[in-house]
Amino acid sequence: VALCFGASAAIAQALHHARWYGEHQHWYWLPATAVFLVKPDLGPLASRVLCRAAGTVLGALVFAGLAALLPRPEGLIVLVAVCGAVIPVSTRHFGAQTAVVTVLVLALVMVGGEPQASVSRIGETLLACAIVLIVGHLPMAGKRGGGVRARLGSAGRAAHAYLDHVLSGSGDRGERWALRREAYRTLAEARTAIALAAAELPALARHTEGTDAVAVVLERLVDTTTACAVHLDETGRLTARHTRQLEDLAAELERDGQRLGLVVPRMPVAA
C-alpha cells in the first residue's frame, strides 16, 4: 500500500505541475484510486485491478453515449439517481460495480461544471491500475504460493501442538482449549489465503494448486483431535479406533504435504 501510494502520488504531482490535468485541482484522484485498488482486505489484487480497468472503460463508453442523448442538467441528475439505485445490485461483481460507479462519478463531475475532468478521471484510473500492477503486484507474483504454504505450515504446527497435548493425556483443560482455538484460527487463516489465491488469475492461482486438498485433510485431523479430546474428558482414555483414525489422517496429511513440498510436522500418533 505504501509503495503504490508513494509512486502514484509522485506521478500525480509530476503530472499536476506539468499541467497535464488542465485547470482543475483533482491530482489526488490518482493516489486515492491506487490505494483503493491495493487495499488488501477487498479480495485478490490482480483480478481487482483488471476488473477496475475494464469496468472504467465500459462505464466511460456508456456515459459518453448517454451524455450525448440526455438533456443537461436534468438528464444527468436522473442518471445519478439511477446509478445510485443500481449500486447495491452491482456489488455482486467488482467490474460491474466499477462501471456503475464510473457513470455516477462522471455524471456528477459534469453536473458540477467540469466536463474536462471526465476524460482525465478515466486516464487516472487506468494509470492507477498500471501502477498497482507494476509496483504492488508484479514484484510479489512469485511469492503468492509461498504465502499460502506458510499459512498451511503454521496450521500444521498448531494442529501438531494440539494433537500432542491430547495424546499426552494431560488434564490441563485450559491449555487444551487454548491450543484448540489456535489450531482452528490458523486453519481458518490458511483457508482464507487459499480461497483468495484460487480466485486470482490462472497464471497466479496455479502456484497454490493442491493446497485446498491439504487443508481439507488438516481440517479433518483437527476435528478428529477435538473428538478425541472430548472423549478423553469424558472417559479419561482414548480408544484404539480414535488412535487409528489419527494415524490414518496424519499419514494422509504427510503424503499430500510431501507431494506439494509443504513442511508438515510428523504427528506423534504412535504414543
PDB file of C-alpha atoms in Angstrom:
ATOM      1  CA  VAL A   1       0.000   0.000   0.000  1.00  0.00           C
ATOM      2  CA  ALA A   2       2.784   2.423   0.908  1.00  0.00           C
ATOM      3  CA  LEU A   3       4.758   1.732  -2.273  1.00  0.00           C
ATOM      4  CA  CYS A   4       1.712   2.137  -4.501  1.00  0.00           C
ATOM      5  CA  PHE A   5       0.626   5.324  -2.744  1.00  0.00           C
ATOM      6  CA  GLY A   6       4.115   6.832  -2.907  1.00  0.00           C
ATOM      7  CA  ALA A   7       4.581   6.023  -6.589  1.00  0.00           C
ATOM      8  CA  SER A   8       1.131   7.261  -7.592  1.00  0.00           C
ATOM      9  CA  ALA A   9       1.461  10.452  -5.504  1.00  0.00           C
ATOM     10  CA  ALA A  10       4.829  11.242  -7.110  1.00  0.00           C
ATOM     11  CA  ILE A  11       3.465  10.660 -10.617  1.00  0.00           C
ATOM     12  CA  ALA A  12       0.336  12.689  -9.826  1.00  0.00           C
ATOM     13  CA  GLN A  13       2.424  15.625  -8.579  1.00  0.00           C
ATOM     14  CA  ALA A  14       4.619  15.484 -11.666  1.00  0.00           C
ATOM     15  CA  LEU A  15       1.587  15.478 -13.962  1.00  0.00           C
ATOM     16  CA  HIS A  16      -0.018  18.260 -11.942  1.00  0.00           C
ATOM     17  CA  HIS A  17       2.995  20.554 -12.220  1.00  0.00           C
ATOM     18  CA  ALA A  18       3.243  19.730 -15.919  1.00  0.00           C
ATOM     19  CA  ARG A  19      -0.403  20.900 -16.203  1.00  0.00           C
ATOM     20  CA  TRP A  20      -1.481  17.571 -17.675  1.00  0.00           C
ATOM     21  CA  TYR A  21      -4.611  17.929 -15.558  1.00  0.00           C
ATOM     22  CA  GLY A  22      -5.617  21.212 -17.123  1.00  0.00           C
ATOM     23  CA  GLU A  23      -7.227  23.783 -14.861  1.00  0.00           C
ATOM     24  CA  HIS A  24      -8.793  21.566 -12.191  1.00  0.00           C
ATOM     25  CA  GLN A  25      -7.018  20.513  -8.978  1.00  0.00           C
ATOM     26  CA  HIS A  26      -8.004  16.849  -8.636  1.00  0.00           C
ATOM     27  CA  TRP A  27      -4.456  15.453  -8.626  1.00  0.00           C
ATOM     28  CA  TYR A  28      -5.308  13.390  -5.518  1.00  0.00           C
ATOM     29  CA  TRP A  29      -7.612  11.099  -7.537  1.00  0.00           C
ATOM     30  CA  LEU A  30      -4.643   9.061  -8.786  1.00  0.00           C
ATOM     31  CA  PRO A  31      -3.156   8.070  -5.385  1.00  0.00           C
ATOM     32  CA  ALA A  32      -6.648   7.621  -3.918  1.00  0.00           C
ATOM     33  CA  THR A  33      -7.550   5.191  -6.696  1.00  0.00           C
ATOM     34  CA  ALA A  34      -4.273   3.284  -6.268  1.00  0.00           C
ATOM     35  CA  VAL A  35      -4.839   2.835  -2.538  1.00  0.00           C
ATOM     36  CA  PHE A  36      -8.421   1.712  -3.190  1.00  0.00           C
ATOM     37  CA  LEU A  37      -7.197  -0.935  -5.632  1.00  0.00           C
ATOM     38  CA  VAL A  38      -4.404  -2.291  -3.461  1.00  0.00           C
ATOM     39  CA  LYS A  39      -6.484  -2.436  -0.268  1.00  0.00           C
ATOM     40  CA  PRO A  40      -5.691  -5.998   0.875  1.00  0.00           C
ATOM     41  CA  ASP A  41      -8.959  -6.979   2.579  1.00  0.00           C
ATOM     42  CA  LEU A  42     -11.085  -6.432  -0.529  1.00  0.00           C
ATOM     43  CA  GLY A  43     -10.007  -9.515  -2.446  1.00  0.00           C
ATOM     44  CA  PRO A  44      -7.403 -10.664  -4.985  1.00  0.00           C
ATOM     45  CA  LEU A  45      -5.233  -7.848  -6.275  1.00  0.00           C
ATOM     46  CA  ALA A  46      -4.600  -8.573  -9.970  1.00  0.00           C
ATOM     47  CA  SER A  47      -8.199  -9.579 -10.631  1.00  0.00           C
ATOM     48  CA  ARG A  48      -9.475  -6.410  -8.942  1.00  0.00           C
ATOM     49  CA  VAL A  49      -7.132  -4.208 -10.976  1.00  0.00           C
ATOM     50  CA  LEU A  50      -8.151  -5.721 -14.298  1.00  0.00           C
ATOM     51  CA  CYS A  51     -11.847  -5.605 -13.367  1.00  0.00           C
ATOM     52  CA  ARG A  52     -11.432  -1.960 -12.367  1.00  0.00           C
ATOM     53  CA  ALA A  53      -9.795  -1.111 -15.685  1.00  0.00           C
ATOM     54  CA  ALA A  54     -12.430  -2.970 -17.729  1.00  0.00           C
ATOM     55  CA  GLY A  55     -15.284  -1.508 -15.679  1.00  0.00           C
ATOM     56  CA  THR A  56     -13.912   2.008 -16.064  1.00  0.00           C
ATOM     57  CA  VAL A  57     -13.655   1.733 -19.839  1.00  0.00           C
ATOM     58  CA  LEU A  58     -17.151   0.231 -20.082  1.00  0.00           C
ATOM     59  CA  GLY A  59     -18.627   2.876 -17.777  1.00  0.00           C
ATOM     60  CA  ALA A  60     -16.950   5.669 -19.729  1.00  0.00           C
ATOM     61  CA  LEU A  61     -18.337   4.379 -23.036  1.00  0.00           C
ATOM     62  CA  VAL A  62     -21.836   4.057 -21.562  1.00  0.00           C
ATOM     63  CA  PHE A  63     -21.642   7.558 -20.090  1.00  0.00           C
ATOM     64  CA  ALA A  64     -20.411   9.033 -23.373  1.00  0.00           C
ATOM     65  CA  GLY A  65     -23.427   7.595 -25.183  1.00  0.00           C
ATOM     66  CA  LEU A  66     -25.908   8.717 -22.532  1.00  0.00           C
ATOM     67  CA  ALA A  67     -24.379  12.187 -22.169  1.00  0.00           C
ATOM     68  CA  ALA A  68     -24.848  12.759 -25.886  1.00  0.00           C
ATOM     69  CA  LEU A  69     -28.567  11.934 -25.646  1.00  0.00           C
ATOM     70  CA  LEU A  70     -29.681  13.235 -22.245  1.00  0.00           C
ATOM     71  CA  PRO A  71     -30.616  16.878 -21.648  1.00  0.00           C
ATOM     72  CA  ARG A  72     -28.466  18.831 -19.185  1.00  0.00           C
ATOM     73  CA  PRO A  73     -28.568  19.076 -16.284  1.00  0.00           C
ATOM     74  CA  GLU A  74     -31.919  17.305 -15.755  1.00  0.00           C
ATOM     75  CA  GLY A  75     -30.925  14.144 -17.597  1.00  0.00           C
ATOM     76  CA  LEU A  76     -27.624  13.879 -15.755  1.00  0.00           C
ATOM     77  CA  ILE A  77     -29.361  14.274 -12.394  1.00  0.00           C
ATOM     78  CA  VAL A  78     -31.731  11.430 -13.280  1.00  0.00           C
ATOM     79  CA  LEU A  79     -28.710   9.358 -14.358  1.00  0.00           C
ATOM     80  CA  VAL A  80     -27.076   9.955 -10.957  1.00  0.00           C
ATOM     81  CA  ALA A  81     -30.240   8.793  -9.188  1.00  0.00           C
ATOM     82  CA  VAL A  82     -30.493   5.662 -11.336  1.00  0.00           C
ATOM     83  CA  CYS A  83     -26.838   4.745 -10.741  1.00  0.00           C
ATOM     84  CA  GLY A  84     -27.275   5.207  -7.001  1.00  0.00           C
ATOM     85  CA  ALA A  85     -30.203   2.797  -7.052  1.00  0.00           C
ATOM     86  CA  VAL A  86     -28.278   0.226  -9.121  1.00  0.00           C
ATOM     87  CA  ILE A  87     -25.129   0.191  -6.953  1.00  0.00           C
ATOM     88  CA  PRO A  88     -26.470  -2.371  -4.379  1.00  0.00           C
ATOM     89  CA  VAL A  89     -27.210  -4.801  -7.213  1.00  0.00           C
ATOM     90  CA  SER A  90     -23.893  -4.211  -8.989  1.00  0.00           C
ATOM     91  CA  THR A  91     -21.852  -5.164  -5.902  1.00  0.00           C
ATOM     92  CA  ARG A  92     -22.161  -8.828  -6.944  1.00  0.00           C
ATOM     93  CA  HIS A  93     -19.266  -8.254  -9.366  1.00  0.00           C
ATOM     94  CA  PHE A  94     -16.454  -5.748  -8.934  1.00  0.00           C
ATOM     95  CA  GLY A  95     -16.243  -4.971 -12.649  1.00  0.00           C
ATOM     96  CA  ALA A  96     -19.970  -4.213 -12.848  1.00  0.00           C
ATOM     97  CA  GLN A  97     -19.790  -2.121  -9.693  1.00  0.00           C
ATOM     98  CA  THR A  98     -16.881  -0.148 -11.146  1.00  0.00           C
ATOM     99  CA  ALA A  99     -18.811   0.509 -14.358  1.00  0.00           C
ATOM    100  CA  VAL A 100     -21.812   1.845 -12.446  1.00  0.00           C
ATOM    101  CA  VAL A 101     -19.667   3.996 -10.152  1.00  0.00           C
ATOM    102  CA  THR A 102     -17.758   5.353 -13.154  1.00  0.00           C
ATOM    103  CA  VAL A 103     -21.003   6.510 -14.773  1.00  0.00           C
ATOM    104  CA  LEU A 104     -22.087   8.018 -11.450  1.00  0.00           C
ATOM    105  CA  VAL A 105     -18.817   9.902 -10.893  1.00  0.00           C
ATOM    106  CA  LEU A 106     -18.613  11.211 -14.440  1.00  0.00           C
ATOM    107  CA  ALA A 107     -22.231  12.399 -14.261  1.00  0.00           C
ATOM    108  CA  LEU A 108     -21.526  14.216 -11.000  1.00  0.00           C
ATOM    109  CA  VAL A 109     -18.365  15.777 -12.429  1.00  0.00           C
ATOM    110  CA  MET A 110     -20.222  17.046 -15.491  1.00  0.00           C
ATOM    111  CA  VAL A 111     -23.133  18.352 -13.401  1.00  0.00           C
ATOM    112  CA  GLY A 112     -20.555  20.177 -11.278  1.00  0.00           C
ATOM    113  CA  GLY A 113     -19.352  22.053 -14.332  1.00  0.00           C
ATOM    114  CA  GLU A 114     -16.038  20.320 -15.012  1.00  0.00           C
ATOM    115  CA  PRO A 115     -16.502  18.339 -18.216  1.00  0.00           C
ATOM    116  CA  GLN A 116     -12.757  18.363 -18.876  1.00  0.00           C
ATOM    117  CA  ALA A 117     -12.254  16.381 -15.642  1.00  0.00           C
ATOM    118  CA  SER A 118     -14.223  13.443 -17.048  1.00  0.00           C
ATOM    119  CA  VAL A 119     -11.553  12.429 -19.544  1.00  0.00           C
ATOM    120  CA  SER A 120      -8.715  12.890 -17.048  1.00  0.00           C
ATOM    121  CA  ARG A 121     -10.603  10.799 -14.462  1.00  0.00           C
ATOM    122  CA  ILE A 122     -10.656   7.847 -16.867  1.00  0.00           C
ATOM    123  CA  GLY A 123      -6.983   8.307 -17.639  1.00  0.00           C
ATOM    124  CA  GLU A 124      -6.089   8.490 -13.950  1.00  0.00           C
ATOM    125  CA  THR A 125      -7.955   5.281 -13.187  1.00  0.00           C
ATOM    126  CA  LEU A 126      -6.209   3.372 -15.969  1.00  0.00           C
ATOM    127  CA  LEU A 127      -2.864   4.834 -14.884  1.00  0.00           C
ATOM    128  CA  ALA A 128      -3.550   3.801 -11.267  1.00  0.00           C
ATOM    129  CA  CYS A 129      -4.303   0.255 -12.486  1.00  0.00           C
ATOM    130  CA  ALA A 130      -0.935   0.125 -14.238  1.00  0.00           C
ATOM    131  CA  ILE A 131       0.893   1.469 -11.167  1.00  0.00           C
ATOM    132  CA  VAL A 132      -0.699  -1.093  -8.856  1.00  0.00           C
ATOM    133  CA  LEU A 133       0.128  -3.960 -11.209  1.00  0.00           C
ATOM    134  CA  ILE A 134       3.747  -2.870 -11.717  1.00  0.00           C
ATOM    135  CA  VAL A 135       4.601  -1.598  -8.232  1.00  0.00           C
ATOM    136  CA  GLY A 136       2.267  -3.520  -5.951  1.00  0.00           C
ATOM    137  CA  HIS A 137       1.719  -6.831  -7.664  1.00  0.00           C
ATOM    138  CA  LEU A 138       4.357  -7.993 -10.131  1.00  0.00           C
ATOM    139  CA  PRO A 139       7.307  -7.870  -7.645  1.00  0.00           C
ATOM    140  CA  MET A 140       5.413 -10.329  -5.406  1.00  0.00           C
ATOM    141  CA  ALA A 141       3.782 -12.522  -8.058  1.00  0.00           C
ATOM    142  CA  GLY A 142       6.128 -15.438  -7.409  1.00  0.00           C
ATOM    143  CA  LYS A 143       5.591 -15.253  -3.655  1.00  0.00           C
ATOM    144  CA  ARG A 144       1.830 -15.821  -3.675  1.00  0.00           C
ATOM    145  CA  GLY A 145       2.145 -19.581  -3.471  1.00  0.00           C
ATOM    146  CA  GLY A 146       4.774 -19.255  -0.737  1.00  0.00           C
ATOM    147  CA  GLY A 147       2.383 -17.212   1.398  1.00  0.00           C
ATOM    148  CA  VAL A 148      -0.296 -19.894   1.196  1.00  0.00           C
ATOM    149  CA  ARG A 149       2.223 -22.591   2.018  1.00  0.00           C
ATOM    150  CA  ALA A 150       3.429 -20.594   5.011  1.00  0.00           C
ATOM    151  CA  ARG A 151      -0.166 -20.369   6.291  1.00  0.00           C
ATOM    152  CA  LEU A 152      -0.606 -24.114   5.863  1.00  0.00           C
ATOM    153  CA  GLY A 153       2.689 -24.708   7.655  1.00  0.00           C
ATOM    154  CA  SER A 154       1.528 -22.611  10.611  1.00  0.00           C
ATOM    155  CA  ALA A 155      -1.776 -24.507  10.682  1.00  0.00           C
ATOM    156  CA  GLY A 156       0.100 -27.812  10.621  1.00  0.00           C
ATOM    157  CA  ARG A 157       2.309 -26.788  13.539  1.00  0.00           C
ATOM    158  CA  ALA A 158      -0.702 -25.613  15.560  1.00  0.00           C
ATOM    159  CA  ALA A 159      -2.502 -28.905  14.851  1.00  0.00           C
ATOM    160  CA  HIS A 160       0.661 -30.785  15.893  1.00  0.00           C
ATOM    161  CA  ALA A 161       0.796 -28.960  19.233  1.00  0.00           C
ATOM    162  CA  TYR A 162      -2.923 -29.567  19.834  1.00  0.00           C
ATOM    163  CA  LEU A 163      -2.696 -33.272  18.988  1.00  0.00           C
ATOM    164  CA  ASP A 164       0.458 -33.744  21.043  1.00  0.00           C
ATOM    165  CA  HIS A 165      -1.295 -32.274  24.095  1.00  0.00           C
ATOM    166  CA  VAL A 166      -4.332 -34.541  23.661  1.00  0.00           C
ATOM    167  CA  LEU A 167      -2.248 -37.680  23.182  1.00  0.00           C
ATOM    168  CA  SER A 168      -0.171 -36.883  26.243  1.00  0.00           C
ATOM    169  CA  GLY A 169      -3.291 -37.316  28.371  1.00  0.00           C
ATOM    170  CA  SER A 170      -2.710 -34.015  30.163  1.00  0.00           C
ATOM    171  CA  GLY A 171      -5.533 -32.846  32.422  1.00  0.00           C
ATOM    172  CA  ASP A 172      -4.844 -29.156  31.796  1.00  0.00           C
ATOM    173  CA  ARG A 173      -8.075 -28.223  30.026  1.00  0.00           C
ATOM    174  CA  GLY A 174      -7.237 -24.529  29.878  1.00  0.00           C
ATOM    175  CA  GLU A 175      -4.128 -25.176  27.805  1.00  0.00           C
ATOM    176  CA  ARG A 176      -6.037 -27.679  25.663  1.00  0.00           C
ATOM    177  CA  TRP A 177      -8.746 -25.134  24.868  1.00  0.00           C
ATOM    178  CA  ALA A 178      -6.103 -22.516  24.011  1.00  0.00           C
ATOM    179  CA  LEU A 179      -4.354 -24.945  21.661  1.00  0.00           C
ATOM    180  CA  ARG A 180      -7.712 -25.839  20.106  1.00  0.00           C
ATOM    181  CA  ARG A 181      -8.507 -22.188  19.410  1.00  0.00           C
ATOM    182  CA  GLU A 182      -5.067 -21.653  17.896  1.00  0.00           C
ATOM    183  CA  ALA A 183      -5.440 -24.713  15.660  1.00  0.00           C
ATOM    184  CA  TYR A 184      -8.790 -23.566  14.289  1.00  0.00           C
ATOM    185  CA  ARG A 185      -7.631 -19.944  13.953  1.00  0.00           C
ATOM    186  CA  THR A 186      -4.562 -20.805  11.884  1.00  0.00           C
ATOM    187  CA  LEU A 187      -6.619 -23.247   9.834  1.00  0.00           C
ATOM    188  CA  ALA A 188      -9.161 -20.507   9.078  1.00  0.00           C
ATOM    189  CA  GLU A 189      -6.353 -18.157   8.017  1.00  0.00           C
ATOM    190  CA  ALA A 190      -4.962 -20.831   5.693  1.00  0.00           C
ATOM    191  CA  ARG A 191      -8.447 -21.399   4.235  1.00  0.00           C
ATOM    192  CA  THR A 192      -8.829 -17.668   3.578  1.00  0.00           C
ATOM    193  CA  ALA A 193      -5.421 -17.434   1.884  1.00  0.00           C
ATOM    194  CA  ILE A 194      -6.225 -20.447  -0.311  1.00  0.00           C
ATOM    195  CA  ALA A 195      -9.628 -19.036  -1.289  1.00  0.00           C
ATOM    196  CA  LEU A 196      -8.117 -15.669  -2.259  1.00  0.00           C
ATOM    197  CA  ALA A 197      -5.340 -17.322  -4.275  1.00  0.00           C
ATOM    198  CA  ALA A 198      -7.823 -19.604  -6.044  1.00  0.00           C
ATOM    199  CA  ALA A 199      -9.910 -16.597  -7.101  1.00  0.00           C
ATOM    200  CA  GLU A 200      -6.893 -14.961  -8.742  1.00  0.00           C
ATOM    201  CA  LEU A 201      -5.976 -15.112 -12.392  1.00  0.00           C
ATOM    202  CA  PRO A 202      -4.987 -18.621 -13.642  1.00  0.00           C
ATOM    203  CA  ALA A 203      -1.328 -17.718 -14.068  1.00  0.00           C
ATOM    204  CA  LEU A 204      -1.164 -16.806 -10.365  1.00  0.00           C
ATOM    205  CA  ALA A 205      -3.610 -19.361  -8.990  1.00  0.00           C
ATOM    206  CA  ARG A 206      -1.530 -22.257 -10.327  1.00  0.00           C
ATOM    207  CA  HIS A 207       1.060 -21.645  -7.598  1.00  0.00           C
ATOM    208  CA  THR A 208      -1.409 -22.930  -4.984  1.00  0.00           C
ATOM    209  CA  GLU A 209      -2.894 -25.915  -6.811  1.00  0.00           C
ATOM    210  CA  GLY A 210      -3.493 -28.836  -4.460  1.00  0.00           C
ATOM    211  CA  THR A 211      -3.294 -26.811  -1.249  1.00  0.00           C
ATOM    212  CA  ASP A 212      -7.061 -26.973  -0.762  1.00  0.00           C
ATOM    213  CA  ALA A 213      -6.892 -30.777  -0.515  1.00  0.00           C
ATOM    214  CA  VAL A 214      -4.213 -30.493   2.168  1.00  0.00           C
ATOM    215  CA  ALA A 215      -6.382 -28.034   4.092  1.00  0.00           C
ATOM    216  CA  VAL A 216      -9.299 -30.482   3.956  1.00  0.00           C
ATOM    217  CA  VAL A 217      -7.172 -33.267   5.457  1.00  0.00           C
ATOM    218  CA  LEU A 218      -5.787 -30.898   8.073  1.00  0.00           C
ATOM    219  CA  GLU A 219      -9.308 -29.811   8.994  1.00  0.00           C
ATOM    220  CA  ARG A 220     -10.407 -33.440   9.411  1.00  0.00           C
ATOM    221  CA  LEU A 221      -7.362 -34.075  11.588  1.00  0.00           C
ATOM    222  CA  VAL A 222      -8.146 -31.119  13.874  1.00  0.00           C
ATOM    223  CA  ASP A 223     -11.819 -32.158  14.089  1.00  0.00           C
ATOM    224  CA  THR A 224     -10.831 -35.732  14.969  1.00  0.00           C
ATOM    225  CA  THR A 225      -8.416 -34.424  17.582  1.00  0.00           C
ATOM    226  CA  THR A 226     -11.261 -32.411  19.096  1.00  0.00           C
ATOM    227  CA  ALA A 227     -13.446 -35.527  19.171  1.00  0.00           C
ATOM    228  CA  CYS A 228     -10.626 -37.381  20.930  1.00  0.00           C
ATOM    229  CA  ALA A 229     -10.267 -34.535  23.431  1.00  0.00           C
ATOM    230  CA  VAL A 230     -13.988 -34.686  24.251  1.00  0.00           C
ATOM    231  CA  HIS A 231     -13.800 -38.471  24.665  1.00  0.00           C
ATOM    232  CA  LEU A 232     -10.714 -38.090  26.860  1.00  0.00           C
ATOM    233  CA  ASP A 233     -12.527 -35.595  29.092  1.00  0.00           C
ATOM    234  CA  GLU A 234     -15.472 -37.973  29.472  1.00  0.00           C
ATOM    235  CA  THR A 235     -13.684 -41.325  29.905  1.00  0.00           C
ATOM    236  CA  GLY A 236     -10.095 -40.475  30.795  1.00  0.00           C
ATOM    237  CA  ARG A 237      -8.601 -42.526  27.922  1.00  0.00           C
ATOM    238  CA  LEU A 238      -8.502 -42.840  24.143  1.00  0.00           C
ATOM    239  CA  THR A 239      -9.798 -45.867  22.254  1.00  0.00           C
ATOM    240  CA  ALA A 240      -7.899 -47.804  19.595  1.00  0.00           C
ATOM    241  CA  ARG A 241     -10.387 -46.557  16.999  1.00  0.00           C
ATOM    242  CA  HIS A 242      -9.554 -42.919  17.775  1.00  0.00           C
ATOM    243  CA  THR A 243      -5.819 -43.603  17.615  1.00  0.00           C
ATOM    244  CA  ARG A 244      -6.181 -45.421  14.289  1.00  0.00           C
ATOM    245  CA  GLN A 245      -8.150 -42.532  12.802  1.00  0.00           C
ATOM    246  CA  LEU A 246      -5.468 -40.082  13.860  1.00  0.00           C
ATOM    247  CA  GLU A 247      -2.730 -42.279  12.399  1.00  0.00           C
ATOM    248  CA  ASP A 248      -4.532 -42.561   9.050  1.00  0.00           C
ATOM    249  CA  LEU A 249      -5.159 -38.812   8.825  1.00  0.00           C
ATOM    250  CA  ALA A 250      -1.596 -37.990   9.853  1.00  0.00           C
ATOM    251  CA  ALA A 251      -0.210 -40.336   7.194  1.00  0.00           C
ATOM    252  CA  GLU A 252      -2.513 -38.840   4.536  1.00  0.00           C
ATOM    253  CA  LEU A 253      -1.519 -35.311   5.535  1.00  0.00           C
ATOM    254  CA  GLU A 254       2.167 -36.205   5.360  1.00  0.00           C
ATOM    255  CA  ARG A 255       1.786 -37.720   1.865  1.00  0.00           C
ATOM    256  CA  ASP A 256      -0.138 -34.737   0.498  1.00  0.00           C
ATOM    257  CA  GLY A 257       2.267 -32.291   2.101  1.00  0.00           C
ATOM    258  CA  GLN A 258       5.334 -34.009   0.641  1.00  0.00           C
ATOM    259  CA  ARG A 259       3.752 -34.032  -2.825  1.00  0.00           C
ATOM    260  CA  LEU A 260       3.310 -30.241  -2.684  1.00  0.00           C
ATOM    261  CA  GLY A 261       6.631 -29.573  -0.972  1.00  0.00           C
ATOM    262  CA  LEU A 262       4.968 -28.406   2.251  1.00  0.00           C
ATOM    263  CA  VAL A 263       6.722 -28.657   5.596  1.00  0.00           C
ATOM    264  CA  VAL A 264       4.178 -30.635   7.640  1.00  0.00           C
ATOM    265  CA  PRO A 265       5.252 -31.766  11.135  1.00  0.00           C
ATOM    266  CA  ARG A 266       5.168 -35.501  11.756  1.00  0.00           C
ATOM    267  CA  MET A 267       2.278 -36.196  14.103  1.00  0.00           C
ATOM    268  CA  PRO A 268       3.195 -38.079  17.283  1.00  0.00           C
ATOM    269  CA  VAL A 269       0.307 -40.545  16.987  1.00  0.00           C
ATOM    270  CA  ALA A 270       2.383 -43.535  17.944  1.00  0.00           C
ATOM    271  CA  ALA A 271       2.094 -42.516  21.594  1.00  0.00           C
TER     272      ALA A 271
END
